[in-house]
Structures are given as structure tokens and as C-alpha cells.
mmCIF file of C-alpha atoms in Angstrom:
data_model
loop_
_atom_site.group_PDB
_atom_site.id
_atom_site.type_symbol
_atom_site.label_atom_id
_atom_site.label_comp_id
_atom_site.label_asym_id
_atom_site.label_seq_id
_atom_site.Cartn_x
_atom_site.Cartn_y
_atom_site.Cartn_z
ATOM 1 C CA MET A 1 189.763 132.563 136.896
ATOM 2 C CA ARG A 2 189.604 133.278 132.992
ATOM 3 C CA VAL A 3 193.305 132.639 132.820
ATOM 4 C CA PHE A 4 192.871 129.274 134.706
ATOM 5 C CA LEU A 5 190.030 128.243 132.438
ATOM 6 C CA GLY A 6 191.988 129.105 129.275
ATOM 7 C CA ILE A 7 194.951 127.023 130.469
ATOM 8 C CA VAL A 8 192.713 124.156 131.236
ATOM 9 C CA PHE A 9 190.928 124.359 127.911
ATOM 10 C CA SER A 10 194.279 124.693 125.997
ATOM 11 C CA ILE A 11 195.639 121.624 127.794
ATOM 12 C CA PHE A 12 192.359 119.793 127.036
ATOM 13 C CA ILE A 13 192.673 120.668 123.245
ATOM 14 C CA SER A 14 196.314 119.668 123.091
ATOM 15 C CA VAL A 15 195.821 116.442 124.832
ATOM 16 C CA VAL A 16 192.807 115.607 122.471
ATOM 17 C CA SER A 17 194.858 116.478 119.370
ATOM 18 C CA TYR A 18 197.867 114.371 120.397
ATOM 19 C CA ALA A 19 195.763 111.424 121.621
ATOM 20 C CA GLU A 20 196.133 108.148 119.866
ATOM 21 C CA THR A 21 193.665 106.796 117.324
ATOM 22 C CA THR A 22 190.532 105.534 119.208
ATOM 23 C CA THR A 23 188.806 102.231 118.725
ATOM 24 C CA THR A 24 185.739 104.081 117.441
ATOM 25 C CA GLU A 25 187.766 105.816 114.787
ATOM 26 C CA LEU A 26 189.225 102.617 113.736
ATOM 27 C CA LEU A 27 185.837 100.876 113.596
ATOM 28 C CA ASP A 28 184.294 103.773 111.614
ATOM 29 C CA GLU A 29 187.178 103.586 109.200
ATOM 30 C CA ALA A 30 186.779 99.864 108.803
ATOM 31 C CA GLN A 31 183.066 100.344 108.224
ATOM 32 C CA ASN A 32 183.715 103.024 105.583
ATOM 33 C CA SER A 33 186.313 100.904 103.758
ATOM 34 C CA LEU A 34 183.939 97.805 103.727
ATOM 35 C CA LYS A 35 181.076 100.087 102.417
ATOM 36 C CA ALA A 36 183.334 101.380 99.564
ATOM 37 C CA ALA A 37 184.411 97.822 98.738
ATOM 38 C CA PHE A 38 180.789 96.758 98.608
ATOM 39 C CA GLU A 39 179.705 99.539 96.513
ATOM 40 C CA SER A 40 182.501 98.697 93.978
ATOM 41 C CA GLY A 41 181.131 95.166 93.532
ATOM 42 C CA CYS A 42 183.916 93.463 95.545
ATOM 43 C CA PRO A 43 181.718 90.767 97.019
ATOM 44 C CA SER A 44 181.112 89.260 93.588
ATOM 45 C CA ILE A 45 184.420 90.222 91.986
ATOM 46 C CA THR A 46 186.903 89.731 94.744
ATOM 47 C CA PRO A 47 184.876 87.627 97.346
ATOM 48 C CA TYR A 48 187.897 86.177 99.176
ATOM 49 C CA GLU A 49 189.268 89.557 100.114
ATOM 50 C CA TYR A 50 185.983 91.222 100.729
ATOM 51 C CA TYR A 51 184.556 88.529 103.020
ATOM 52 C CA LYS A 52 187.922 88.343 104.881
ATOM 53 C CA ALA A 53 187.492 92.100 105.634
ATOM 54 C CA GLU A 54 183.855 91.677 106.673
ATOM 55 C CA THR A 55 184.745 88.841 109.103
ATOM 56 C CA TYR A 56 187.505 90.960 110.636
ATOM 57 C CA TYR A 57 185.133 93.741 111.141
ATOM 58 C CA ARG A 58 182.592 91.406 112.731
ATOM 59 C CA ILE A 59 185.350 90.281 115.118
ATOM 60 C CA ALA A 60 186.399 93.966 115.739
ATOM 61 C CA VAL A 61 182.727 94.876 116.661
ATOM 62 C CA GLU A 62 182.506 91.805 118.942
ATOM 63 C CA GLU A 63 185.737 92.296 120.672
ATOM 64 C CA THR A 64 185.050 96.035 121.189
ATOM 65 C CA SER A 65 181.607 95.207 122.687
ATOM 66 C CA LYS A 66 183.267 92.975 125.131
ATOM 67 C CA LEU A 67 185.698 95.830 126.074
ATOM 68 C CA ASN A 68 188.688 94.081 124.724
ATOM 69 C CA THR A 69 189.604 97.248 122.684
ATOM 70 C CA LYS A 70 193.102 96.162 121.791
ATOM 71 C CA ALA A 71 191.780 93.076 120.033
ATOM 72 C CA GLY A 72 188.982 95.271 118.571
ATOM 73 C CA ASP A 73 191.688 97.673 117.273
ATOM 74 C CA ALA A 74 193.738 94.823 115.789
ATOM 75 C CA ALA A 75 190.664 93.351 114.055
ATOM 76 C CA ALA A 76 189.557 96.800 112.754
ATOM 77 C CA VAL A 77 193.013 97.428 111.238
ATOM 78 C CA LYS A 78 192.955 94.022 109.614
ATOM 79 C CA ALA A 79 189.429 94.754 108.222
ATOM 80 C CA ILE A 80 190.717 97.934 106.695
ATOM 81 C CA GLU A 81 193.712 96.261 105.130
ATOM 82 C CA TRP A 82 191.547 93.423 103.576
ATOM 83 C CA ALA A 83 188.990 95.892 102.266
ATOM 84 C CA LEU A 84 191.844 97.754 100.585
ATOM 85 C CA LYS A 85 193.264 94.568 99.159
ATOM 86 C CA ALA A 86 189.767 93.783 97.713
ATOM 87 C CA MET A 87 189.471 97.226 96.112
ATOM 88 C CA SER A 88 193.000 97.262 94.768
ATOM 89 C CA LYS A 89 192.516 93.734 93.253
ATOM 90 C CA ARG A 90 189.180 94.625 91.851
ATOM 91 C CA TYR A 91 190.587 97.701 90.036
ATOM 92 C CA GLY A 92 193.871 96.145 89.341
ATOM 93 C CA GLU A 93 192.404 93.391 87.174
ATOM 94 C CA GLU A 94 190.076 95.458 85.146
ATOM 95 C CA MET B 1 200.837 74.767 165.807
ATOM 96 C CA LYS B 2 200.109 77.978 163.984
ATOM 97 C CA LYS B 3 203.261 77.649 161.965
ATOM 98 C CA ILE B 4 202.209 74.099 160.898
ATOM 99 C CA ILE B 5 198.634 75.368 159.808
ATOM 100 C CA GLY B 6 200.306 78.331 157.994
ATOM 101 C CA ALA B 7 202.808 76.017 156.130
ATOM 102 C CA VAL B 8 199.904 73.669 155.014
ATOM 103 C CA PHE B 9 197.890 76.632 153.934
ATOM 104 C CA VAL B 10 200.617 78.105 151.957
ATOM 105 C CA SER B 11 201.576 74.673 150.377
ATOM 106 C CA GLY B 12 197.929 74.228 149.562
ATOM 107 C CA LEU B 13 197.916 77.439 147.732
ATOM 108 C CA ILE B 14 200.956 76.746 145.812
ATOM 109 C CA PHE B 15 199.613 73.262 144.804
ATOM 110 C CA SER B 16 196.281 74.615 143.728
ATOM 111 C CA ASN B 17 198.015 77.246 141.647
ATOM 112 C CA PHE B 18 200.056 74.525 139.855
ATOM 113 C CA ALA B 19 196.893 72.451 139.268
ATOM 114 C CA ALA B 20 195.192 75.552 137.681
ATOM 115 C CA GLN B 21 198.314 76.132 135.569
ATOM 116 C CA GLU B 22 198.246 72.500 134.424
ATOM 117 C CA LYS B 23 194.488 72.941 133.493
ATOM 118 C CA VAL B 24 195.189 76.094 131.519
ATOM 119 C CA ASN B 25 198.149 74.357 129.763
ATOM 120 C CA LEU B 26 195.905 71.366 128.898
ATOM 121 C CA PHE B 27 193.296 73.727 127.362
ATOM 122 C CA GLU B 28 195.977 75.749 125.470
ATOM 123 C CA LYS B 29 197.444 72.461 124.194
ATOM 124 C CA GLN B 30 194.125 71.095 123.080
ATOM 125 C CA LEU B 31 193.348 74.548 121.270
ATOM 126 C CA ARG B 32 196.656 74.466 119.549
ATOM 127 C CA GLN B 33 195.987 70.872 118.317
ATOM 128 C CA ASP B 34 192.513 71.947 117.067
ATOM 129 C CA ILE B 35 194.128 74.996 115.292
ATOM 130 C CA LYS B 36 196.608 72.747 113.742
ATOM 131 C CA ALA B 37 193.871 70.216 112.529
ATOM 132 C CA LEU B 38 191.881 73.181 111.110
ATOM 133 C CA ASN B 39 194.901 74.493 109.141
ATOM 134 C CA GLU B 40 195.499 71.247 107.732
ATOM 135 C CA SER B 41 191.874 70.937 106.561
ATOM 136 C CA ILE B 42 192.179 74.361 104.890
ATOM 137 C CA GLU B 43 195.360 73.079 103.304
ATOM 138 C CA LYS B 44 193.737 70.181 101.830
ATOM 139 C CA LEU B 45 190.786 72.256 100.614
ATOM 140 C CA TYR B 46 193.244 74.593 98.862
ATOM 141 C CA LYS B 47 194.414 71.727 96.851
ATOM 142 C CA LEU B 48 190.758 71.195 95.791
ATOM 143 C CA HIS B 49 190.406 74.895 94.472
ATOM 144 C CA VAL B 50 188.386 75.975 97.518
ATOM 145 C CA ARG B 51 189.489 79.699 96.618
ATOM 146 C CA GLU B 52 187.402 79.319 93.477
ATOM 147 C CA CYS B 53 184.613 77.190 94.733
ATOM 148 C CA ALA B 54 183.852 78.661 98.260
ATOM 149 C CA PRO B 55 185.857 81.986 98.498
ATOM 150 C CA GLN B 56 183.401 83.486 100.871
ATOM 151 C CA ASP B 57 183.473 80.614 103.420
ATOM 152 C CA ILE B 58 187.257 79.987 103.362
ATOM 153 C CA ALA B 59 187.970 83.632 103.858
ATOM 154 C CA LYS B 60 185.660 83.671 107.033
ATOM 155 C CA ALA B 61 187.175 80.549 108.514
ATOM 156 C CA GLU B 62 190.702 81.831 108.045
ATOM 157 C CA ALA B 63 189.899 85.204 109.637
ATOM 158 C CA TYR B 64 188.476 83.226 112.653
ATOM 159 C CA ILE B 65 191.533 81.003 112.825
ATOM 160 C CA ASP B 66 193.762 84.109 112.817
ATOM 161 C CA ALA B 67 191.769 85.657 115.518
ATOM 162 C CA ILE B 68 192.255 82.451 117.668
ATOM 163 C CA ASP B 69 195.891 82.504 116.987
ATOM 164 C CA GLY B 70 196.298 86.123 117.990
ATOM 165 C CA LEU B 71 195.792 89.126 115.889
ATOM 166 C CA SER B 72 199.038 90.603 114.595
ATOM 167 C CA TYR B 73 198.857 94.094 113.269
ATOM 168 C CA ILE B 74 200.819 97.288 112.776
ATOM 169 C CA ASN B 75 199.872 99.870 115.276
ATOM 170 C CA PRO B 76 198.839 103.099 113.235
ATOM 171 C CA ASP B 77 200.207 105.284 115.984
ATOM 172 C CA THR B 78 203.518 103.710 116.850
ATOM 173 C CA GLY B 79 204.257 101.683 113.748
ATOM 174 C CA GLU B 80 205.050 98.566 115.719
ATOM 175 C CA ILE B 81 203.937 95.207 115.072
ATOM 176 C CA VAL B 82 201.543 94.273 117.939
ATOM 177 C CA LYS B 83 200.021 90.680 118.533
ATOM 178 C CA VAL B 84 196.834 90.763 120.597
ATOM 179 C CA GLN B 85 195.203 87.773 122.151
ATOM 180 C CA VAL B 86 191.534 87.434 122.380
ATOM 181 C CA LYS B 87 189.753 86.055 125.589
ATOM 182 C CA THR B 88 189.550 82.179 126.200
ATOM 183 C CA ILE B 89 185.749 82.193 125.695
ATOM 184 C CA ASP B 90 186.160 84.045 122.299
ATOM 185 C CA LYS B 91 188.667 81.385 121.175
ATOM 186 C CA ILE B 92 186.098 78.731 121.716
ATOM 187 C CA ILE B 93 183.437 80.685 119.904
ATOM 188 C CA TYR B 94 185.789 81.498 116.952
ATOM 189 C CA LYS B 95 187.068 77.894 116.722
ATOM 190 C CA ASN B 96 183.444 76.650 116.382
ATOM 191 C CA LYS B 97 182.830 79.376 113.805
ATOM 192 C CA ALA B 98 185.889 78.435 111.810
ATOM 193 C CA LYS B 99 184.937 74.669 111.963
ATOM 194 C CA LYS B 100 181.513 75.552 110.724
ATOM 195 C CA TYR B 101 182.777 77.627 107.686
ATOM 196 C CA ILE B 102 185.304 74.997 106.785
ATOM 197 C CA SER B 103 182.552 72.375 106.750
ATOM 198 C CA VAL B 104 180.458 74.572 104.578
ATOM 199 C CA ALA B 105 183.388 75.316 102.161
ATOM 200 C CA ARG B 106 184.155 71.481 101.841
ATOM 201 C CA GLU B 107 180.584 70.885 101.071
ATOM 202 C CA LYS B 108 180.754 73.421 98.371
ATOM 203 C CA VAL B 109 183.982 72.144 96.946
ATOM 204 C CA TYR B 110 182.419 68.624 96.546
ATOM 205 C CA SER B 111 178.936 69.788 95.499
ATOM 206 C CA ASP B 112 177.673 70.308 91.972
ATOM 207 C CA GLN B 113 176.706 73.930 92.063
ATOM 208 C CA ASP B 114 175.473 74.256 88.528
ATOM 209 C CA GLY B 115 173.692 70.980 88.310
ATOM 210 C CA ASP B 116 175.637 69.502 85.394
ATOM 211 C CA GLY B 117 176.718 66.422 87.429
ATOM 212 C CA ILE B 118 180.349 67.563 87.839
ATOM 213 C CA PRO B 119 181.624 68.673 91.309
ATOM 214 C CA CYS B 120 183.045 72.189 91.559
ATOM 215 C CA TYR B 121 186.720 71.059 92.165
ATOM 216 C CA GLN B 122 186.650 68.917 89.027
ATOM 217 C CA GLU B 123 185.179 71.687 86.986
ATOM 218 C CA ILE B 124 188.049 74.064 87.903
ATOM 219 C CA GLU B 125 190.528 71.328 86.885
ATOM 220 C CA GLN B 126 188.896 70.874 83.675
ATOM 221 C CA GLY B 127 188.797 74.625 83.025
ATOM 222 C CA THR B 128 185.108 74.965 82.974
ATOM 223 C CA ASN B 129 182.964 77.516 84.959
ATOM 224 C CA PRO B 130 181.624 75.753 87.895
ATOM 225 C CA PHE B 131 178.744 78.093 88.529
ATOM 226 C CA VAL B 132 177.089 77.761 84.949
ATOM 227 C CA SER B 133 175.984 74.492 83.574
ATOM 228 C CA GLU B 134 177.528 73.483 80.417
ATOM 229 C CA LYS B 135 174.212 72.188 79.189
ATOM 230 C CA LYS B 136 172.547 75.493 79.708
ATOM 231 C CA VAL B 137 175.397 77.251 77.859
ATOM 232 C CA SER B 138 175.206 74.969 74.858
ATOM 233 C CA SER B 139 171.350 75.310 74.708
ATOM 234 C CA ALA B 140 171.675 79.073 75.018
ATOM 235 C CA LYS B 141 174.148 79.023 72.121
ATOM 236 C CA THR B 142 171.925 77.083 69.852
ATOM 237 C CA THR B 143 168.868 79.259 70.481
ATOM 238 C CA GLU B 144 171.082 82.186 69.493
ATOM 239 C CA GLY B 145 171.358 80.764 66.170
ATOM 240 C CA LYS B 146 173.849 83.006 64.571
ATOM 241 C CA SER B 147 176.984 81.341 65.369
ATOM 242 C CA GLU B 148 178.895 78.425 64.090
ATOM 243 C CA HIS B 149 176.703 76.031 65.875
ATOM 244 C CA ALA B 150 173.828 77.230 63.834
ATOM 245 C CA VAL B 151 175.637 76.010 60.770
ATOM 246 C CA SER B 152 177.150 72.805 62.226
ATOM 247 C CA PRO B 153 173.833 70.956 62.520
ATOM 248 C CA LYS B 154 173.290 71.324 58.877
ATOM 249 C CA VAL B 155 176.567 69.823 58.081
ATOM 250 C CA GLU B 156 175.782 66.898 60.531
ATOM 251 C CA LYS B 157 172.396 66.442 58.797
ATOM 252 C CA THR B 158 173.949 66.300 55.307
ATOM 253 C CA GLY B 159 177.458 64.889 55.671
ATOM 254 C CA TYR B 160 177.797 63.514 59.258
ATOM 255 C CA LYS B 161 176.008 61.399 61.725
ATOM 256 C CA PRO B 162 175.405 63.018 65.232
ATOM 257 C CA LEU B 163 178.569 63.710 67.204
ATOM 258 C CA LYS B 164 180.486 60.868 68.502
ATOM 259 C CA LEU B 165 182.531 62.807 70.884
ATOM 260 C CA HIS B 166 182.887 66.515 71.940
ATOM 261 C CA ALA B 167 185.599 67.882 74.164
ATOM 262 C CA ARG B 168 187.606 71.039 74.619
ATOM 263 C CA ILE B 169 190.821 72.399 76.196
ATOM 264 C CA HIS B 170 191.886 75.735 77.311
ATOM 265 C CA PHE B 171 194.811 78.036 76.706
ATOM 266 C CA ASP B 172 196.781 80.734 78.572
ATOM 267 C CA PHE B 173 196.449 84.348 77.512
ATOM 268 C CA ASP B 174 198.036 85.000 74.237
ATOM 269 C CA LYS B 175 199.511 81.451 73.909
ATOM 270 C CA PHE B 176 198.738 78.691 71.609
ATOM 271 C CA ASN B 177 200.912 75.817 73.029
ATOM 272 C CA ILE B 178 198.965 73.018 74.537
ATOM 273 C CA LYS B 179 199.096 72.863 78.410
ATOM 274 C CA ARG B 180 200.514 69.628 79.858
ATOM 275 C CA ASP B 181 197.445 69.147 81.937
ATOM 276 C CA TYR B 182 195.284 68.605 78.775
ATOM 277 C CA LEU B 183 197.676 66.051 77.132
ATOM 278 C CA PRO B 184 195.628 63.102 78.652
ATOM 279 C CA TYR B 185 192.510 64.446 77.083
ATOM 280 C CA LEU B 186 194.162 64.613 73.625
ATOM 281 C CA ASN B 187 195.522 61.032 74.186
ATOM 282 C CA VAL B 188 192.048 59.840 74.771
ATOM 283 C CA ILE B 189 191.060 61.449 71.656
ATOM 284 C CA THR B 190 194.033 60.074 69.712
ATOM 285 C CA ARG B 191 193.242 56.637 70.994
ATOM 286 C CA TYR B 192 189.613 56.911 70.049
ATOM 287 C CA LEU B 193 190.403 58.149 66.410
ATOM 288 C CA LYS B 194 192.997 55.286 65.979
ATOM 289 C CA ALA B 195 190.359 52.750 67.171
ATOM 290 C CA HIS B 196 187.686 54.154 64.850
ATOM 291 C CA LYS B 197 189.291 54.722 61.494
ATOM 292 C CA ASN B 198 186.098 56.058 59.830
ATOM 293 C CA LEU B 199 185.709 58.956 62.074
ATOM 294 C CA LYS B 200 186.834 62.567 61.330
ATOM 295 C CA ILE B 201 187.577 65.407 63.734
ATOM 296 C CA LYS B 202 186.938 69.072 63.537
ATOM 297 C CA ILE B 203 188.830 71.361 65.690
ATOM 298 C CA VAL B 204 187.712 75.014 66.256
ATOM 299 C CA GLY B 205 189.876 77.503 67.912
ATOM 300 C CA TYR B 206 188.583 80.454 69.999
ATOM 301 C CA THR B 207 190.061 83.419 71.813
ATOM 302 C CA ASP B 208 188.872 85.829 74.506
ATOM 303 C CA SER B 209 187.916 89.422 73.811
ATOM 304 C CA ILE B 210 191.237 91.081 74.439
ATOM 305 C CA GLY B 211 193.046 92.356 71.380
ATOM 306 C CA SER B 212 192.174 93.078 67.683
ATOM 307 C CA LYS B 213 189.989 90.794 65.642
ATOM 308 C CA GLU B 214 192.659 90.116 63.030
ATOM 309 C CA TYR B 215 195.272 89.025 65.716
ATOM 310 C CA ASN B 216 192.764 86.853 67.621
ATOM 311 C CA ASP B 217 191.685 85.148 64.407
ATOM 312 C CA ARG B 218 195.317 84.290 63.763
ATOM 313 C CA LEU B 219 195.707 83.141 67.239
ATOM 314 C CA ALA B 220 192.591 81.029 67.122
ATOM 315 C CA ARG B 221 193.872 79.282 63.939
ATOM 316 C CA LYS B 222 197.158 78.787 65.548
ATOM 317 C CA ARG B 223 195.543 77.074 68.566
ATOM 318 C CA ALA B 224 193.554 74.649 66.201
ATOM 319 C CA GLU B 225 196.803 74.021 64.220
ATOM 320 C CA ALA B 226 198.763 73.332 67.357
ATOM 321 C CA ILE B 227 196.269 70.496 68.197
ATOM 322 C CA LYS B 228 196.203 69.254 64.556
ATOM 323 C CA LYS B 229 200.083 68.896 64.701
ATOM 324 C CA TYR B 230 199.791 67.078 67.975
ATOM 325 C CA LEU B 231 197.263 64.601 66.601
ATOM 326 C CA ILE B 232 199.390 64.204 63.365
ATOM 327 C CA ASP B 233 202.423 63.613 65.448
ATOM 328 C CA HIS B 234 200.611 60.849 67.242
ATOM 329 C CA GLY B 235 199.573 58.963 64.077
ATOM 330 C CA ILE B 236 196.416 60.575 62.987
ATOM 331 C CA SER B 237 196.117 61.182 59.180
ATOM 332 C CA PRO B 238 195.913 64.959 58.327
ATOM 333 C CA ASP B 239 193.020 63.999 55.835
ATOM 334 C CA ARG B 240 190.822 63.114 58.940
ATOM 335 C CA ILE B 241 191.462 66.546 60.622
ATOM 336 C CA GLU B 242 189.620 69.781 59.771
ATOM 337 C CA ILE B 243 190.567 73.071 61.547
ATOM 338 C CA ILE B 244 188.783 76.401 61.760
ATOM 339 C CA GLY B 245 189.916 79.524 63.715
ATOM 340 C CA LYS B 246 186.941 81.399 65.074
ATOM 341 C CA GLY B 247 188.738 84.146 67.081
ATOM 342 C CA LYS B 248 186.578 86.555 68.931
ATOM 343 C CA GLU B 249 183.338 84.708 68.513
ATOM 344 C CA ASP B 250 180.949 82.445 70.409
ATOM 345 C CA TYR B 251 181.986 83.245 73.948
ATOM 346 C CA LEU B 252 180.878 80.647 76.491
ATOM 347 C CA PHE B 253 180.778 83.326 79.200
ATOM 348 C CA ASP B 254 181.196 87.175 79.245
ATOM 349 C CA ASN B 255 184.826 88.378 79.506
ATOM 350 C CA ASN B 256 184.501 90.213 82.785
ATOM 351 C CA THR B 257 186.546 87.959 84.867
ATOM 352 C CA SER B 258 189.834 86.265 84.450
ATOM 353 C CA LEU B 259 188.235 82.890 84.941
ATOM 354 C CA ASN B 260 185.697 83.519 82.302
ATOM 355 C CA ARG B 261 188.258 84.725 79.773
ATOM 356 C CA PHE B 262 190.211 81.530 80.482
ATOM 357 C CA THR B 263 187.201 79.514 79.813
ATOM 358 C CA ASN B 264 186.651 81.429 76.489
ATOM 359 C CA ARG B 265 190.181 80.707 75.416
ATOM 360 C CA ARG B 266 189.705 77.285 73.991
ATOM 361 C CA ALA B 267 189.678 74.807 71.337
ATOM 362 C CA GLU B 268 186.778 72.510 70.827
ATOM 363 C CA PHE B 269 186.880 69.097 69.201
ATOM 364 C CA PHE B 270 184.038 67.543 67.338
ATOM 365 C CA VAL B 271 184.639 63.921 66.566
ATOM 366 C CA MET B 272 182.085 63.003 63.831
ATOM 367 C CA GLU B 273 181.320 60.017 61.532
ATOM 368 C CA PRO B 274 180.702 60.953 57.859
ATOM 369 C CA THR B 275 177.558 59.479 56.437
ATOM 370 C CA GLU B 276 179.163 58.584 53.125
ATOM 371 C CA ASN B 277 181.509 56.065 54.790
ATOM 372 C CA ARG B 278 178.611 54.116 55.951
#
């Protein structure tokens, strides 16, 4: 029995470790990126990029809440991209 | 009989399927037309400097239009480009949101945000800051009392009548050549000076905060000289032109953003009437 449980546990661990990035992870990352951009003053210095990121994040949340996780993932990735653009533009200009 | 009923039933199903397909296509067609119209509106707004006047609203509108059109992204796990469609009901919601933000952006472009009577897009074209009133800036400058403006009223009281004309043009970074966009302004001043032979003009050059004081003083002087040369080339006597290079002084705005620095890199014209000519 112990051997069986050990095998099941190791399969579970390996599946989890090789699993794809989840929607929750992407949403969390998008939120963190937005937070970092906000704290760097991007809403006033690079408003175009920041608010584009924020809108994609809102779309991601809305799509995920409607169980359209693929669209949620796509929007979250875009939110991360635009938040990074806002940050790089903000620090690139100064 | 059963065969006939079966055939009618099957053909009915096929026909209804086609009708539904037609409806979906009509909806998609309408949606595509709407997206096209929205994109055209955005293009028009870009020509009116919407990125400067309403960056927040235009960014939101663009994001929603992108979502209607299908979200393309690089999958972090596979590295492939994936295009994901949202549901039909979401397309309608996002389309309405995009329309709303485009309307707001258009309103901001045409509105006078700082209360100086000039719409935002015109202020950008002139090179002034659309969010801070020119009147407020000039009154703030006079209250500071330590700059050239504190001296110039004295000059006006003793030697000149109040200003006849006040204008300014702006320069690119580290440049003193006159931008083609400002030539019409200079031509207006030239014509005005030609029409009023008794008037004199004072040109004051300024720079932004980047670089050493000595370099910026020289650059400011060169900017004023470039305009003096232009006026002389167009028939204004050098005796009527006075130039000053102020350099890193009397900023109109702080130098934290590129737009503010551009606004500070300027040459101001003061067309004045000497009292002794009266």
C-alpha cells in the first residue's frame, strides 16, 4: 500500500510540475505587473501604455469569470506585456 | 409516406441551419463594419493628437477593439502565436465600451482642458501644454518677480508702450534651426512689423534644463539669432530687432517630461512700440 501511495504521490508531483501555466498564475502576474507600474508613477508619466495594460487586465478578469479561460489567458498576457512597456518607457525616458 | 415525412423533416433541418448561418454571417458582417468604423474614428483622432490629449481613453478603446477582433498573443508554454475569440455577447459589450471611450476621447481632444480658450489639439500643434493655462503660467511668472519679466515691465514703463504682440516658437532638442511649422507665425510677425514701421521687436531665447549653463546660454542666443536672421532676410531692419539669450532660466513648466522640456525650449517675441517715437 505504501509503495502504491508513493507512486501515486510521485505521479501527482510530476504532473503538477510539468503542467502548463494556469489562468490564475497569469492573472496574478498581470496584477503584480500593473501594481509595479502603478507604484512607479506610470499612470501619469506613461498613461497610454498603463491604461492599455489595465484594460486588458479587466478583460482578462471578465473573460475568466465567464469561464472563457483561453481569452482570459490571452488578455492577461497582453496586460503583462503592456505593463512592462509602460515601465520600460517610464524608466527609458528618465 | 414515412419516407416523404422524413425527407421533409431533413430538408427543413438543413434549411433552418442555412438560415441560422445566414443570421450569424449578417451579425458578423455588421460587427466587422462597426469595427472598421471605430478604427477609422481612432485614425482621425490620432491626427488630432489624441495620444497627448486623451491617452487614457484612447488606450482603453483600442484594447476593447483588439478584444473584439480576437486576442493574439504568444503562448508562454508553447511559444506559438495564438488568436483567441471572445463570445458574441462579449463582442457586443466591448464594442459599446470602445464606442464610449472613443466619444470621451473625441470630447477631450476638442475641449479646452486648461480654460485658456484653446482646444487641446490646437495647443499641441502650437507646442503649448494643453493641461496648464498660459494665463496662469504668465501670472505665476510675474509673481515670482526675479526673472526677466520682473525687469521688462520697467522697460515698458520707461521706454515702451504696453506690448503690441506676444508670440513664441519652440525648438527641437539641441537645435536652433526654425521648424517649418512655425514659419507661418514668423511670416505674420514679419508682415505686422512691415505694416507698422515704428514698432520694435525683442526676441528672447530659452532652453530646457539639459546640459551646462554656458552651453545653454550660447544655444539660447543662437536660437534668438536664427530668428533675427530670418526677420532680416525678410526685410526687417536689424536696428529694430533686439535679441537676448536667457538659457536655463524662466522655465514655463518643470523639465520632468519630454513635452514640458519641448515647451521650455523656445524663443519668445515681444513686439513693442517705443514711446519716444510718438
